[in-house]
Amino acid sequence: MPESEIVRDVSLAAAPEVVFAAVTTGTAGWLWPMDLEEREGGAVASVGRVTHWDPPHRYANRTDGEDGWFNVLDHVIADDEGTTTLHYVHASVFADEAQLDAAQRHTDFYLHTLAQYVAYFTGRAAEYVAVDAPAASNAPGSLARVADALGLDGVEVGDALVVDLPGVGPVTAGLDYRTEDFIGLRTGDALYRLFGRERWGAGVSLAVHRFGGDAGAEGGAGAGAGAGAGAGSSGSGALGGAWAAWFGEVFA
């Protein structure tokens, strides 16, 4: 498949400096943690390199692989009369149309989560937790099964509800995103992102972005791989373990 581009323009309720920080050193708050050398030519996640570093206007990185494969993420940030516009481009060589479709759908969810992060949790230290449900969750209807178990039947985007979250207990949350593939819940101190990847032959996974105090405090960004990258959980042991056990019951 020839190279393709995924292009999105997003309006964000934050200053350009805040958005630049979020897409560079703050990815634990909406994507997953990535090590980054803050300079042009610097390393990104040990495999890529920074190709543009112009705070707070532009950040881009590139990773190259075998047989001409590459992956480019470009962020152009502009002040727009009190809000910020992010022009986002993801260029790569995708394996097939299914992988491109998955990347497009994930992009929309991730950028929505970025908007939630900069609107509600800017400046707060982020801990990242990733959990994979059992392999049985790759069956059709698995994300809907998770939604039913959480009591989301009939709940629409924008609604608030009390939901019993594993490792946390009953808490007021807002449903901020919902499609047939993804669910987003926002509480007063966390973003819960559920991924249903059945259509692409994978199972359900969870990413939690949990926020503490000032981002400069010790113990800010947690470590972990991207959601769905491996079996079990990574990040905070207690929370990840509680979700892993809960998923085990749902898909028993």
mmCIF file of C-alpha atoms in Angstrom:
data_model
loop_
_atom_site.group_PDB
_atom_site.id
_atom_site.type_symbol
_atom_site.label_atom_id
_atom_site.label_comp_id
_atom_site.label_asym_id
_atom_site.label_seq_id
_atom_site.Cartn_x
_atom_site.Cartn_y
_atom_site.Cartn_z
ATOM 1 C CA MET A 1 0.000 0.000 0.000
ATOM 2 C CA PRO A 2 1.414 3.443 -0.909
ATOM 3 C CA GLU A 3 2.060 6.038 1.762
ATOM 4 C CA SER A 4 -0.982 7.809 3.170
ATOM 5 C CA GLU A 5 -1.702 10.852 5.303
ATOM 6 C CA ILE A 6 -4.182 11.325 8.107
ATOM 7 C CA VAL A 7 -4.881 15.040 8.489
ATOM 8 C CA ARG A 8 -6.916 16.650 11.254
ATOM 9 C CA ASP A 9 -7.521 20.261 12.354
ATOM 10 C CA VAL A 10 -8.574 20.566 15.988
ATOM 11 C CA SER A 11 -9.606 23.600 18.042
ATOM 12 C CA LEU A 12 -8.314 23.378 21.621
ATOM 13 C CA ALA A 13 -9.330 25.434 24.660
ATOM 14 C CA ALA A 14 -5.785 26.173 25.786
ATOM 15 C CA ALA A 15 -2.888 28.473 24.982
ATOM 16 C CA PRO A 16 -0.362 27.414 22.288
ATOM 17 C CA GLU A 17 2.291 26.916 24.966
ATOM 18 C CA VAL A 18 0.016 24.461 26.793
ATOM 19 C CA VAL A 19 -0.741 22.527 23.610
ATOM 20 C CA PHE A 20 2.938 22.361 22.649
ATOM 21 C CA ALA A 21 3.806 20.972 26.080
ATOM 22 C CA ALA A 22 0.988 18.421 25.815
ATOM 23 C CA VAL A 23 2.122 16.998 22.456
ATOM 24 C CA THR A 24 5.798 16.881 23.455
ATOM 25 C CA THR A 25 6.557 16.236 27.140
ATOM 26 C CA GLY A 26 2.950 15.745 28.302
ATOM 27 C CA THR A 27 1.827 12.719 26.294
ATOM 28 C CA ALA A 28 1.228 10.641 29.450
ATOM 29 C CA GLY A 29 -1.856 12.792 29.967
ATOM 30 C CA TRP A 30 -3.644 11.787 26.765
ATOM 31 C CA LEU A 31 -1.665 9.255 24.707
ATOM 32 C CA TRP A 32 1.084 7.313 26.524
ATOM 33 C CA PRO A 33 4.433 8.350 27.997
ATOM 34 C CA MET A 34 7.272 8.903 25.540
ATOM 35 C CA ASP A 35 10.874 9.796 26.257
ATOM 36 C CA LEU A 36 11.860 12.853 24.278
ATOM 37 C CA GLU A 37 15.009 14.928 23.829
ATOM 38 C CA GLU A 38 13.734 18.496 23.568
ATOM 39 C CA ARG A 39 15.728 19.639 20.562
ATOM 40 C CA GLU A 40 15.809 19.214 16.810
ATOM 41 C CA GLY A 41 17.577 15.949 16.059
ATOM 42 C CA GLY A 42 16.809 14.603 19.529
ATOM 43 C CA ALA A 43 15.684 11.037 20.145
ATOM 44 C CA VAL A 44 11.995 10.131 20.480
ATOM 45 C CA ALA A 45 11.068 6.917 22.313
ATOM 46 C CA SER A 46 14.518 5.509 21.429
ATOM 47 C CA VAL A 47 13.463 4.794 17.842
ATOM 48 C CA GLY A 48 12.573 8.120 16.225
ATOM 49 C CA ARG A 49 14.031 11.589 16.003
ATOM 50 C CA VAL A 50 12.764 15.150 16.329
ATOM 51 C CA THR A 51 12.627 16.778 12.885
ATOM 52 C CA HIS A 52 11.072 20.110 13.915
ATOM 53 C CA TRP A 53 11.361 21.798 17.319
ATOM 54 C CA ASP A 54 9.937 25.316 17.327
ATOM 55 C CA PRO A 55 8.124 26.013 20.616
ATOM 56 C CA PRO A 56 5.240 26.705 20.737
ATOM 57 C CA HIS A 57 4.567 26.646 16.988
ATOM 58 C CA ARG A 58 5.619 23.284 15.574
ATOM 59 C CA TYR A 59 6.795 19.863 16.669
ATOM 60 C CA ALA A 60 7.400 16.901 14.361
ATOM 61 C CA ASN A 61 9.135 13.552 14.604
ATOM 62 C CA ARG A 62 10.033 10.757 12.227
ATOM 63 C CA THR A 63 10.803 7.059 12.545
ATOM 64 C CA ASP A 64 12.313 5.020 9.699
ATOM 65 C CA GLY A 65 12.243 1.252 9.246
ATOM 66 C CA GLU A 66 13.048 -1.444 6.741
ATOM 67 C CA ASP A 67 12.053 -1.458 3.061
ATOM 68 C CA GLY A 68 11.289 2.252 2.983
ATOM 69 C CA TRP A 69 8.791 2.203 5.855
ATOM 70 C CA PHE A 70 8.486 5.460 7.782
ATOM 71 C CA ASN A 71 6.195 7.178 10.257
ATOM 72 C CA VAL A 72 5.885 10.955 10.611
ATOM 73 C CA LEU A 73 3.856 12.886 13.187
ATOM 74 C CA ASP A 74 3.634 16.634 12.593
ATOM 75 C CA HIS A 75 1.955 19.197 14.861
ATOM 76 C CA VAL A 76 1.518 22.790 13.709
ATOM 77 C CA ILE A 77 0.103 24.992 16.470
ATOM 78 C CA ALA A 78 -1.472 28.418 15.966
ATOM 79 C CA ASP A 79 -3.148 30.963 18.216
ATOM 80 C CA ASP A 80 -6.734 31.532 17.101
ATOM 81 C CA GLU A 81 -8.227 34.441 19.076
ATOM 82 C CA GLY A 82 -8.281 32.849 22.506
ATOM 83 C CA THR A 83 -8.176 29.209 21.445
ATOM 84 C CA THR A 84 -5.495 27.189 19.706
ATOM 85 C CA THR A 85 -5.710 25.378 16.387
ATOM 86 C CA LEU A 86 -3.705 22.176 16.008
ATOM 87 C CA HIS A 87 -2.992 21.055 12.460
ATOM 88 C CA TYR A 88 -2.061 17.394 12.841
ATOM 89 C CA VAL A 89 -0.588 15.199 10.120
ATOM 90 C CA HIS A 90 0.256 11.510 10.442
ATOM 91 C CA ALA A 91 2.058 10.245 7.354
ATOM 92 C CA SER A 92 3.163 6.628 7.037
ATOM 93 C CA VAL A 93 3.184 3.472 4.947
ATOM 94 C CA PHE A 94 0.245 1.433 6.223
ATOM 95 C CA ALA A 95 0.057 -2.313 5.686
ATOM 96 C CA ASP A 96 -3.434 -2.244 4.191
ATOM 97 C CA GLU A 97 -6.764 -0.402 4.243
ATOM 98 C CA ALA A 98 -7.710 -2.013 7.548
ATOM 99 C CA GLN A 99 -4.632 -0.619 9.275
ATOM 100 C CA LEU A 100 -5.278 2.817 7.788
ATOM 101 C CA ASP A 101 -8.890 2.674 8.971
ATOM 102 C CA ALA A 102 -7.726 1.722 12.471
ATOM 103 C CA ALA A 103 -5.226 4.581 12.511
ATOM 104 C CA GLN A 104 -7.875 7.093 11.426
ATOM 105 C CA ARG A 105 -10.355 6.002 14.080
ATOM 106 C CA HIS A 106 -7.688 5.944 16.803
ATOM 107 C CA THR A 107 -6.484 9.391 15.738
ATOM 108 C CA ASP A 108 -9.920 10.890 16.327
ATOM 109 C CA PHE A 109 -10.129 9.314 19.785
ATOM 110 C CA TYR A 110 -6.620 10.358 20.783
ATOM 111 C CA LEU A 111 -7.104 13.948 19.639
ATOM 112 C CA HIS A 112 -10.411 14.119 21.498
ATOM 113 C CA THR A 113 -8.568 12.903 24.603
ATOM 114 C CA LEU A 114 -5.930 15.601 24.038
ATOM 115 C CA ALA A 115 -8.722 18.184 24.037
ATOM 116 C CA GLN A 116 -10.072 16.780 27.309
ATOM 117 C CA TYR A 117 -6.599 16.846 28.849
ATOM 118 C CA VAL A 118 -5.774 20.463 28.022
ATOM 119 C CA ALA A 119 -9.263 21.637 28.983
ATOM 120 C CA TYR A 120 -9.517 19.913 32.373
ATOM 121 C CA PHE A 121 -6.121 18.686 33.603
ATOM 122 C CA THR A 122 -3.435 21.071 32.389
ATOM 123 C CA GLY A 123 -0.546 21.409 34.818
ATOM 124 C CA ARG A 124 -1.385 18.271 36.775
ATOM 125 C CA ALA A 125 1.018 15.350 36.963
ATOM 126 C CA ALA A 126 -0.171 12.366 34.914
ATOM 127 C CA GLU A 127 0.118 8.702 35.811
ATOM 128 C CA TYR A 128 -0.513 6.289 32.950
ATOM 129 C CA VAL A 129 -1.953 2.795 33.406
ATOM 130 C CA ALA A 130 -2.607 0.315 30.569
ATOM 131 C CA VAL A 131 -4.589 -2.909 30.890
ATOM 132 C CA ASP A 132 -5.525 -5.571 28.337
ATOM 133 C CA ALA A 133 -8.641 -7.688 28.700
ATOM 134 C CA PRO A 134 -8.318 -11.477 28.127
ATOM 135 C CA ALA A 135 -7.946 -12.812 24.603
ATOM 136 C CA ALA A 136 -11.637 -13.755 24.590
ATOM 137 C CA SER A 137 -12.410 -10.026 24.268
ATOM 138 C CA ASN A 138 -11.538 -10.108 20.564
ATOM 139 C CA ALA A 139 -14.995 -11.553 19.851
ATOM 140 C CA PRO A 140 -17.594 -9.291 18.213
ATOM 141 C CA GLY A 141 -19.604 -7.266 20.725
ATOM 142 C CA SER A 142 -16.923 -7.270 23.404
ATOM 143 C CA LEU A 143 -16.808 -3.499 23.937
ATOM 144 C CA ALA A 144 -20.606 -3.448 24.240
ATOM 145 C CA ARG A 145 -20.272 -6.171 26.866
ATOM 146 C CA VAL A 146 -17.862 -3.972 28.826
ATOM 147 C CA ALA A 147 -20.207 -1.002 28.503
ATOM 148 C CA ASP A 148 -23.117 -3.031 29.877
ATOM 149 C CA ALA A 149 -20.995 -4.236 32.796
ATOM 150 C CA LEU A 150 -20.162 -0.611 33.641
ATOM 151 C CA GLY A 151 -23.844 0.371 33.528
ATOM 152 C CA LEU A 152 -23.583 2.526 30.403
ATOM 153 C CA ASP A 153 -26.719 1.179 28.717
ATOM 154 C CA GLY A 154 -28.753 4.162 27.567
ATOM 155 C CA VAL A 155 -26.086 6.695 28.607
ATOM 156 C CA GLU A 156 -25.274 9.266 25.937
ATOM 157 C CA VAL A 157 -22.266 11.486 25.372
ATOM 158 C CA GLY A 158 -22.519 14.471 27.697
ATOM 159 C CA ASP A 159 -24.421 12.563 30.390
ATOM 160 C CA ALA A 160 -23.128 12.301 33.948
ATOM 161 C CA LEU A 161 -23.547 9.132 35.967
ATOM 162 C CA VAL A 162 -22.258 7.331 39.027
ATOM 163 C CA VAL A 163 -20.170 4.393 37.841
ATOM 164 C CA ASP A 164 -18.467 1.717 39.935
ATOM 165 C CA LEU A 165 -14.927 1.720 38.547
ATOM 166 C CA PRO A 166 -12.539 -1.152 39.376
ATOM 167 C CA GLY A 167 -9.913 -0.090 41.890
ATOM 168 C CA VAL A 168 -11.753 3.145 42.611
ATOM 169 C CA GLY A 169 -15.354 2.405 43.571
ATOM 170 C CA PRO A 170 -18.470 4.466 42.840
ATOM 171 C CA VAL A 171 -17.561 7.835 41.366
ATOM 172 C CA THR A 172 -19.315 10.520 39.344
ATOM 173 C CA ALA A 173 -18.159 10.474 35.735
ATOM 174 C CA GLY A 174 -19.086 12.082 32.462
ATOM 175 C CA LEU A 175 -19.334 10.094 29.238
ATOM 176 C CA ASP A 176 -17.227 12.259 26.938
ATOM 177 C CA TYR A 177 -16.820 9.900 23.963
ATOM 178 C CA ARG A 178 -18.624 6.888 22.598
ATOM 179 C CA THR A 179 -18.518 5.077 19.277
ATOM 180 C CA GLU A 180 -18.788 1.393 18.393
ATOM 181 C CA ASP A 181 -15.009 1.151 18.904
ATOM 182 C CA PHE A 182 -14.194 3.482 21.812
ATOM 183 C CA ILE A 183 -15.555 4.768 25.129
ATOM 184 C CA GLY A 184 -14.260 7.763 27.072
ATOM 185 C CA LEU A 185 -15.126 8.526 30.713
ATOM 186 C CA ARG A 186 -13.903 11.580 32.604
ATOM 187 C CA THR A 187 -13.892 11.840 36.392
ATOM 188 C CA GLY A 188 -12.592 14.622 38.595
ATOM 189 C CA ASP A 189 -9.086 13.172 38.568
ATOM 190 C CA ALA A 190 -8.797 10.822 35.585
ATOM 191 C CA LEU A 191 -9.542 10.019 31.969
ATOM 192 C CA TYR A 192 -10.585 6.402 31.306
ATOM 193 C CA ARG A 193 -10.204 5.320 27.669
ATOM 194 C CA LEU A 194 -11.649 1.976 26.550
ATOM 195 C CA PHE A 195 -10.626 0.521 23.200
ATOM 196 C CA GLY A 196 -12.700 -2.128 21.433
ATOM 197 C CA ARG A 197 -10.535 -3.515 18.658
ATOM 198 C CA GLU A 198 -12.620 -6.502 17.612
ATOM 199 C CA ARG A 199 -13.033 -5.275 14.037
ATOM 200 C CA TRP A 200 -9.234 -5.425 13.653
ATOM 201 C CA GLY A 201 -8.831 -8.859 15.227
ATOM 202 C CA ALA A 202 -7.661 -7.648 18.636
ATOM 203 C CA GLY A 203 -9.215 -7.476 22.078
ATOM 204 C CA VAL A 204 -10.461 -4.817 24.469
ATOM 205 C CA SER A 205 -7.925 -2.660 26.292
ATOM 206 C CA LEU A 206 -7.965 0.234 28.724
ATOM 207 C CA ALA A 207 -5.791 3.305 29.180
ATOM 208 C CA VAL A 208 -6.146 5.370 32.342
ATOM 209 C CA HIS A 209 -4.647 8.843 32.629
ATOM 210 C CA ARG A 210 -4.801 9.645 36.331
ATOM 211 C CA PHE A 211 -3.937 13.133 37.548
ATOM 212 C CA GLY A 212 -2.425 14.264 40.806
ATOM 213 C CA GLY A 213 -1.162 17.674 41.820
ATOM 214 C CA ASP A 214 1.329 20.006 40.165
ATOM 215 C CA ALA A 215 3.130 18.440 37.212
ATOM 216 C CA GLY A 216 6.458 19.415 38.739
ATOM 217 C CA ALA A 217 5.848 17.191 41.753
ATOM 218 C CA GLU A 218 7.888 14.025 42.180
ATOM 219 C CA GLY A 219 6.326 10.910 40.643
ATOM 220 C CA GLY A 220 4.527 12.691 37.810
ATOM 221 C CA ALA A 221 4.426 10.706 34.577
ATOM 222 C CA GLY A 222 3.988 6.974 34.889
ATOM 223 C CA ALA A 223 5.696 4.464 32.646
ATOM 224 C CA GLY A 224 3.967 2.026 30.357
ATOM 225 C CA ALA A 225 3.440 0.866 26.827
ATOM 226 C CA GLY A 226 0.589 1.921 24.590
ATOM 227 C CA ALA A 227 -2.774 0.417 25.425
ATOM 228 C CA GLY A 228 -3.058 -2.969 23.826
ATOM 229 C CA ALA A 229 0.693 -3.414 23.503
ATOM 230 C CA GLY A 230 0.884 -6.485 25.734
ATOM 231 C CA ALA A 231 -0.993 -8.831 28.035
ATOM 232 C CA GLY A 232 -2.011 -7.846 31.562
ATOM 233 C CA SER A 233 -1.350 -4.384 32.926
ATOM 234 C CA SER A 234 1.371 -1.772 33.204
ATOM 235 C CA GLY A 235 1.657 1.324 35.359
ATOM 236 C CA SER A 236 0.076 1.544 38.810
ATOM 237 C CA GLY A 237 -0.072 -2.007 40.223
ATOM 238 C CA ALA A 238 -3.207 -1.673 42.351
ATOM 239 C CA LEU A 239 -5.359 0.042 39.748
ATOM 240 C CA GLY A 240 -4.093 -2.068 36.866
ATOM 241 C CA GLY A 241 -4.570 -5.251 38.857
ATOM 242 C CA ALA A 242 -8.137 -4.309 39.791
ATOM 243 C CA TRP A 243 -9.067 -3.700 36.149
ATOM 244 C CA ALA A 244 -7.344 -6.901 35.010
ATOM 245 C CA ALA A 245 -9.343 -8.899 37.566
ATOM 246 C CA TRP A 246 -12.568 -7.153 36.549
ATOM 247 C CA PHE A 247 -11.960 -7.851 32.858
ATOM 248 C CA GLY A 248 -11.331 -11.481 33.787
ATOM 249 C CA GLU A 249 -14.783 -11.688 35.370
ATOM 250 C CA VAL A 250 -16.496 -9.925 32.469
ATOM 251 C CA PHE A 251 -14.979 -12.304 29.934
ATOM 252 C CA ALA A 252 -15.022 -15.478 32.037
#
